[in-house]
Coordinates of C-alpha atoms in Angstrom, one line a residue:
M2 CA 136.0 -299.6 -22.7
T3 CA 137.9 -297.8 -25.0
L4 CA 137.2 -294.8 -27.3
S5 CA 137.8 -294.6 -30.8
S6 CA 140.5 -293.1 -32.3
A7 CA 137.9 -290.6 -33.6
T8 CA 135.6 -290.2 -30.7
Q9 CA 139.2 -288.9 -28.5
P10 CA 139.9 -285.9 -29.7
V11 CA 136.1 -284.6 -30.3
R12 CA 135.7 -285.7 -26.0
V13 CA 138.4 -284.0 -25.0
R14 CA 138.2 -280.6 -26.9
E15 CA 134.3 -280.9 -24.9
R16 CA 135.8 -281.5 -21.8
I17 CA 138.3 -278.4 -21.9
T18 CA 135.7 -275.8 -23.6
S19 CA 133.2 -276.9 -20.8
E20 CA 135.9 -276.4 -18.5
H21 CA 137.2 -273.0 -18.8
D22 CA 133.4 -271.9 -19.8
T23 CA 133.6 -269.4 -17.0
S24 CA 132.8 -266.4 -18.9
G25 CA 129.2 -266.3 -17.6
T26 CA 129.7 -266.8 -14.1
A27 CA 132.2 -263.5 -14.0
L28 CA 129.6 -261.8 -16.3
L29 CA 126.9 -262.6 -13.5
V30 CA 129.3 -261.9 -10.3
G31 CA 130.3 -258.9 -12.0
A32 CA 127.0 -257.4 -13.1
L33 CA 125.1 -258.2 -9.4
V34 CA 128.8 -256.1 -8.3
W35 CA 127.5 -253.3 -10.7
A36 CA 124.0 -253.0 -9.8
S37 CA 124.8 -252.8 -5.7
A38 CA 127.7 -250.8 -6.6
V39 CA 125.1 -248.1 -8.7
A40 CA 122.5 -248.7 -5.9
A41 CA 123.9 -248.5 -2.8
S42 CA 125.7 -245.1 -4.5
T43 CA 123.0 -243.7 -6.1
M44 CA 120.9 -243.9 -3.1
T45 CA 123.4 -242.2 -1.2
A46 CA 123.8 -239.2 -3.0
L47 CA 120.0 -238.7 -3.0
T48 CA 119.8 -238.8 0.9
L49 CA 123.2 -237.6 2.8
P50 CA 123.6 -234.0 1.1
A51 CA 120.4 -232.8 2.8
V52 CA 122.4 -233.3 6.5
A53 CA 124.1 -230.6 5.0
T54 CA 123.2 -227.0 4.7
G55 CA 124.5 -224.1 2.1
V56 CA 128.1 -225.1 0.3
W57 CA 128.6 -228.0 1.9
S58 CA 125.8 -229.9 0.8
L59 CA 127.3 -228.1 -2.8
I60 CA 130.5 -230.1 -2.3
I61 CA 129.1 -233.2 -0.8
G62 CA 126.4 -233.4 -3.7
G63 CA 128.7 -232.9 -6.2
V64 CA 131.5 -235.8 -4.6
L65 CA 128.6 -237.9 -4.3
W66 CA 127.3 -238.0 -7.5
A67 CA 130.9 -238.6 -9.4
V68 CA 130.6 -241.7 -7.2
V69 CA 127.8 -242.2 -9.4
A70 CA 128.8 -241.5 -12.5
L71 CA 132.1 -243.7 -11.7
A72 CA 130.0 -246.0 -10.7
L73 CA 128.2 -246.5 -14.4
A74 CA 131.4 -246.0 -15.6
A75 CA 132.5 -249.6 -13.8
G76 CA 129.3 -251.3 -15.9
L77 CA 131.8 -250.6 -19.3
P78 CA 134.1 -253.5 -19.1
L79 CA 130.5 -255.4 -18.3
A80 CA 129.0 -254.0 -22.1
R81 CA 131.9 -255.4 -23.8
G82 CA 132.4 -258.5 -22.1
L83 CA 128.6 -259.2 -23.0
A84 CA 129.8 -258.5 -26.6
E85 CA 132.7 -261.0 -26.6
R86 CA 130.4 -263.9 -25.0
G87 CA 128.7 -263.3 -28.3
R88 CA 131.1 -262.9 -30.3
A89 CA 132.5 -266.8 -28.1
A90 CA 129.3 -268.6 -28.8
R91 CA 129.1 -267.2 -32.9
A92 CA 132.8 -268.5 -33.3
R93 CA 131.6 -271.5 -31.9
S94 CA 128.7 -272.2 -34.3
A95 CA 130.9 -271.4 -37.2
G96 CA 133.5 -273.9 -36.0
D97 CA 136.2 -271.5 -35.4
E98 CA 137.0 -272.8 -31.5
T99 CA 140.6 -270.7 -31.5
V100 CA 138.5 -267.6 -31.8
A101 CA 135.8 -268.6 -29.5
R102 CA 138.4 -269.9 -26.3
A103 CA 139.7 -266.6 -27.3
A104 CA 136.5 -264.6 -27.0
R105 CA 135.2 -266.1 -24.1
H106 CA 138.8 -265.7 -21.9
R107 CA 138.2 -262.0 -22.6
A108 CA 134.7 -261.6 -21.6
R109 CA 135.2 -263.9 -18.8
Q110 CA 138.5 -261.1 -17.9
A111 CA 136.0 -258.5 -18.3
G112 CA 133.1 -259.5 -16.1
W113 CA 136.3 -259.9 -13.1
I114 CA 137.6 -256.3 -14.2
G115 CA 133.5 -255.3 -14.0
A116 CA 133.2 -256.4 -10.7
G117 CA 137.0 -255.0 -9.5
Y118 CA 136.0 -252.1 -10.4
S119 CA 132.7 -251.9 -8.7
V120 CA 134.1 -253.0 -5.6
P121 CA 135.2 -250.0 -3.8
I122 CA 132.4 -248.2 -4.7
L123 CA 130.5 -250.6 -3.1
L124 CA 132.5 -250.5 -0.1
V125 CA 132.8 -246.4 0.2
T126 CA 129.6 -245.9 0.0
V127 CA 128.5 -248.8 2.4
F128 CA 130.5 -246.7 5.0
A129 CA 128.8 -243.8 3.4
Q130 CA 125.4 -244.5 4.2
F131 CA 127.4 -246.5 8.1
L132 CA 128.4 -242.1 8.9
A133 CA 124.9 -241.3 8.2
A134 CA 123.1 -243.9 10.6
N135 CA 121.2 -243.4 13.8
D136 CA 120.3 -240.1 12.9
H137 CA 124.3 -239.3 11.0
A138 CA 125.7 -239.7 15.0
V139 CA 128.5 -241.8 13.5
Q140 CA 129.5 -238.1 10.9
T141 CA 129.1 -236.1 14.3
T142 CA 131.0 -237.9 16.8
F143 CA 134.2 -239.4 14.9
F144 CA 133.9 -236.4 11.5
D145 CA 132.4 -233.7 12.8
V146 CA 134.3 -231.3 10.1
P147 CA 134.0 -227.6 11.3
F148 CA 135.3 -229.2 14.8
M149 CA 138.4 -230.4 13.6
L150 CA 139.4 -228.0 11.6
R151 CA 139.0 -225.6 15.0
S152 CA 140.6 -228.3 16.5
L153 CA 143.7 -229.0 13.9
G154 CA 146.2 -225.8 15.2
D155 CA 146.4 -227.4 19.2
I156 CA 146.7 -230.9 17.7
A157 CA 149.4 -229.8 15.2
V158 CA 151.1 -228.3 17.9
G159 CA 151.4 -231.1 20.2
F160 CA 151.6 -233.2 16.9
W161 CA 155.0 -231.7 16.4
Q162 CA 155.7 -233.1 19.7
N163 CA 155.4 -236.5 18.2
V164 CA 157.6 -235.5 15.3
Q165 CA 160.3 -234.3 17.0
I166 CA 160.7 -237.7 19.5
A167 CA 160.4 -240.3 16.4
V168 CA 163.2 -238.5 15.1
I169 CA 165.7 -238.3 17.4
A170 CA 164.7 -241.5 19.0
E171 CA 164.6 -242.9 15.1
V172 CA 168.8 -241.5 15.0
L173 CA 169.4 -243.3 18.2
V174 CA 167.9 -246.6 17.4
L175 CA 170.2 -246.7 14.5
V176 CA 173.4 -246.4 17.0
W177 CA 172.0 -248.2 20.2
A178 CA 170.5 -251.3 17.8
M179 CA 173.8 -251.3 15.6
L180 CA 175.9 -251.6 18.8
I181 CA 174.0 -254.5 20.0
A182 CA 173.6 -256.4 17.0
L183 CA 177.6 -256.4 16.9
G184 CA 177.2 -257.6 20.4
R185 CA 175.1 -260.6 19.8
I186 CA 177.5 -261.5 17.7
L187 CA 181.0 -261.6 18.6
P188 CA 183.2 -263.8 17.9
G189 CA 185.3 -266.7 20.7
R190 CA 184.9 -267.6 24.0
A191 CA 185.8 -263.7 25.3
G192 CA 182.7 -262.8 23.8
R193 CA 180.3 -265.6 24.8
P194 CA 179.5 -263.5 27.8
I195 CA 178.8 -260.0 25.8
R196 CA 176.6 -262.5 22.9
W197 CA 174.2 -263.7 26.4
L198 CA 174.1 -260.2 27.6
A199 CA 172.7 -258.8 24.2
T200 CA 170.5 -262.1 23.4
A201 CA 168.9 -261.0 26.7
Y202 CA 168.3 -257.9 26.3
I203 CA 166.7 -258.7 22.9
D204 CA 164.4 -260.9 24.7
I205 CA 163.2 -258.9 27.2
F206 CA 162.5 -255.2 25.2
R207 CA 161.5 -257.7 22.8
A208 CA 158.8 -259.3 24.6
V209 CA 157.9 -256.2 27.4
P210 CA 155.0 -253.5 25.9
S211 CA 156.1 -250.9 24.7
I212 CA 153.7 -248.7 27.0
I213 CA 155.0 -249.8 30.1
V214 CA 158.5 -249.7 29.0
I215 CA 157.3 -245.7 28.9
Y216 CA 155.8 -246.2 32.1
L217 CA 158.4 -247.5 34.0
V218 CA 161.3 -245.1 32.4
G219 CA 158.7 -241.3 32.7
F220 CA 157.7 -242.2 36.1
G221 CA 159.8 -244.8 37.1
L222 CA 163.7 -243.4 37.3
P223 CA 162.3 -240.1 39.0
L224 CA 160.6 -242.4 41.9
A225 CA 164.1 -244.1 42.1
G226 CA 165.9 -240.9 42.3
I227 CA 168.7 -241.8 39.5
P228 CA 170.9 -238.7 38.7
F229 CA 170.5 -237.0 35.2
F230 CA 168.2 -239.5 34.7
S231 CA 165.9 -238.7 37.0
D232 CA 165.4 -235.1 35.6
L233 CA 164.9 -236.3 32.1
G234 CA 161.6 -234.6 32.4
P235 CA 158.7 -236.5 29.7
F236 CA 160.2 -235.6 26.8
W237 CA 163.6 -237.2 27.1
S238 CA 162.6 -240.1 29.2
S239 CA 160.3 -240.9 26.2
I240 CA 162.9 -240.9 24.0
L241 CA 165.0 -243.0 26.3
A242 CA 162.2 -245.2 26.2
L243 CA 161.3 -245.6 22.4
T244 CA 164.7 -246.4 21.7
L245 CA 165.4 -249.0 24.6
T246 CA 162.3 -251.1 23.5
Y247 CA 162.9 -250.5 19.2
G248 CA 166.9 -250.8 19.8
A249 CA 165.9 -254.2 20.3
Y250 CA 163.8 -254.9 17.3
V251 CA 166.0 -253.1 14.8
A252 CA 168.7 -255.0 16.3
E253 CA 168.1 -258.1 15.1
V254 CA 167.0 -256.3 12.0
Y255 CA 171.2 -255.6 11.3
R256 CA 171.9 -259.3 12.5
S257 CA 170.0 -260.8 10.0
G258 CA 171.8 -258.6 7.9
I259 CA 175.0 -259.7 9.0
D260 CA 174.0 -262.7 8.5
S261 CA 172.1 -262.5 5.0
I262 CA 176.5 -261.4 3.7
H263 CA 178.7 -264.3 2.4
W264 CA 181.3 -266.3 4.6
S265 CA 183.7 -265.7 1.8
Q266 CA 183.4 -262.0 1.6
V267 CA 184.5 -262.1 5.3
A268 CA 187.5 -264.9 4.3
A269 CA 189.1 -263.0 1.6
A270 CA 188.7 -259.5 3.9
R271 CA 190.6 -261.6 6.3
S272 CA 193.2 -262.9 4.4
L273 CA 194.1 -260.1 3.2
G274 CA 195.1 -258.7 6.6
L275 CA 192.1 -257.2 8.1
S276 CA 191.3 -257.1 11.2
Y277 CA 187.7 -258.3 12.8
G278 CA 186.9 -254.9 13.3
K279 CA 187.8 -253.6 9.6
T280 CA 185.7 -256.9 8.1
M281 CA 182.7 -255.5 9.6
R282 CA 183.6 -251.7 9.6
F283 CA 184.5 -251.6 5.7
V284 CA 182.9 -255.2 4.1
V285 CA 180.7 -256.2 5.8
L286 CA 178.0 -253.6 7.6
P287 CA 177.7 -251.3 4.7
Q288 CA 176.4 -254.8 2.7
A289 CA 174.4 -255.2 5.6
V290 CA 173.4 -251.7 6.0
R291 CA 171.7 -251.9 2.4
R292 CA 170.4 -255.0 2.6
V293 CA 168.1 -254.3 5.1
M294 CA 166.5 -250.7 4.6
P295 CA 163.1 -252.0 3.5
P296 CA 163.0 -253.2 7.6
L297 CA 164.4 -251.5 8.7
L298 CA 162.1 -248.3 7.8
N299 CA 159.3 -250.6 8.6
D300 CA 160.5 -250.7 12.2
F301 CA 160.2 -246.8 12.0
I302 CA 156.8 -246.6 10.9
G303 CA 156.2 -248.2 14.1
L304 CA 157.7 -245.7 16.4
Q305 CA 156.6 -243.1 14.8
K306 CA 152.6 -244.1 15.6
D307 CA 154.1 -245.6 19.5
T308 CA 154.9 -241.6 20.2
A309 CA 151.2 -241.5 20.8
L310 CA 151.4 -243.5 23.8
V311 CA 154.1 -240.7 25.7
T312 CA 150.6 -239.0 26.9
I313 CA 150.5 -241.9 29.1
I314 CA 153.6 -239.9 31.2
G315 CA 152.4 -236.3 30.5
M316 CA 153.7 -235.5 27.5
V317 CA 151.7 -232.8 25.8
D318 CA 151.2 -234.3 22.6
A319 CA 148.9 -235.0 19.3
F320 CA 146.6 -237.6 21.8
T321 CA 146.7 -235.5 24.6
Q322 CA 145.4 -232.0 22.9
A323 CA 142.7 -233.9 21.3
K324 CA 141.4 -236.2 24.6
I325 CA 141.6 -232.5 26.2
L326 CA 139.8 -231.3 23.4
S327 CA 136.9 -234.2 23.0
S328 CA 136.8 -234.3 26.4
N329 CA 135.3 -231.0 26.9
Y330 CA 133.5 -231.1 23.3
F331 CA 132.0 -234.1 24.1
N332 CA 133.1 -235.5 20.5
L333 CA 135.9 -237.5 19.1
S334 CA 136.4 -235.9 16.2
S335 CA 139.6 -234.1 17.6
V336 CA 140.9 -238.0 17.2
T337 CA 140.2 -238.0 14.3
V338 CA 142.3 -235.2 13.3
V339 CA 145.1 -237.4 15.0
A340 CA 144.6 -240.5 13.7
I341 CA 144.8 -238.1 9.9
L342 CA 148.0 -236.7 11.0
F343 CA 149.5 -239.9 11.6
I344 CA 148.5 -241.3 7.7
I345 CA 149.9 -238.6 6.4
I346 CA 153.9 -238.5 7.7
T347 CA 153.1 -242.6 6.9
I348 CA 151.8 -243.3 4.1
P349 CA 154.1 -241.9 2.4
Q350 CA 156.9 -243.9 4.0
T351 CA 155.6 -247.5 3.4
R352 CA 155.2 -246.6 -0.2
F353 CA 159.0 -245.4 -0.1
V354 CA 159.9 -249.0 1.8
D355 CA 157.7 -250.6 -1.4
R356 CA 159.5 -248.5 -3.9
L357 CA 162.6 -250.3 -2.2
I358 CA 161.3 -253.4 -1.9
E359 CA 160.9 -253.4 -5.5
R360 CA 164.4 -251.9 -6.1
D361 CA 165.5 -255.1 -5.0
N362 CA 163.8 -257.7 -6.6
R363 CA 164.8 -256.6 -9.9
A364 CA 168.3 -256.4 -8.7
K365 CA 168.2 -260.1 -7.6
T366 CA 166.3 -261.1 -10.9
R367 CA 168.9 -259.0 -13.0
S368 CA 171.4 -260.3 -10.7

């Protein structure tokens, strides 16, 4: 049966209203998450400071009560959401559906905002309770602050070795990977064997785990007695192994950047009389390298983390120092210090990569 023309708009309006009126659900979810965050943070603030003494108890208590205050403040959007929902009900009663829908939208947004602000607080307090579990065994095993401060000096000395290995290896990788990438795309029949060799190198070193390459280079070359290579020592053996491994990854990054340059630029350069080498040097590579900077930095972040693997060949780095301390004191807080140091040097680079990606996206949008 067909609806009359007078009934159709009413039914459509009611259906649209019912489908989009999810503000109540959003406010309910937000209120439940907010109440859980307030309850968890309050319980944490009441119980955790008791495990410390003196000034540490005051510091921990102050931080935890500040978290409680943040949890309470996260409920402010919910209060605004309830007010908007009431405004929507009054506007609908008055027959002003436009105002009602706008108010319901604001109420729904307020509910999800309240939930979004409450979730991190809830997760932080749950993690704090996890640290306090089993009579604070987790906290004393992984986050023993006095022991972390005592071990920081020795670990920092070892961490300097990690930084040196990473920096030198990154410089060598930039050069080595470029040579491999150029061999991978070498044109013509004469370049075919080099292309096969470069492809085999990339496939092999991307398939073999870094720890195996480090082990083979660090122990295998001295056992083989190869001149020069057998006398490298753990430091330079670590650099060589990481250069071989990450050279394969970065070579593919370079190749993707080179392939992204439009063929017409190469054709134009060759038509002007530039040789293949000059075309790559002056036209293709400058643009390609600029395009692949974000993925290059991502690979170097991975290289920095893999410097911890050099401990298997006797390199006294940060992780080796942490293992010695943890075995002597039966506590893993020194390993946590190593993790924190890697986080400190990695996060700024990660944010820098994000900025580069955003800049490239804006440039593409403008073009």
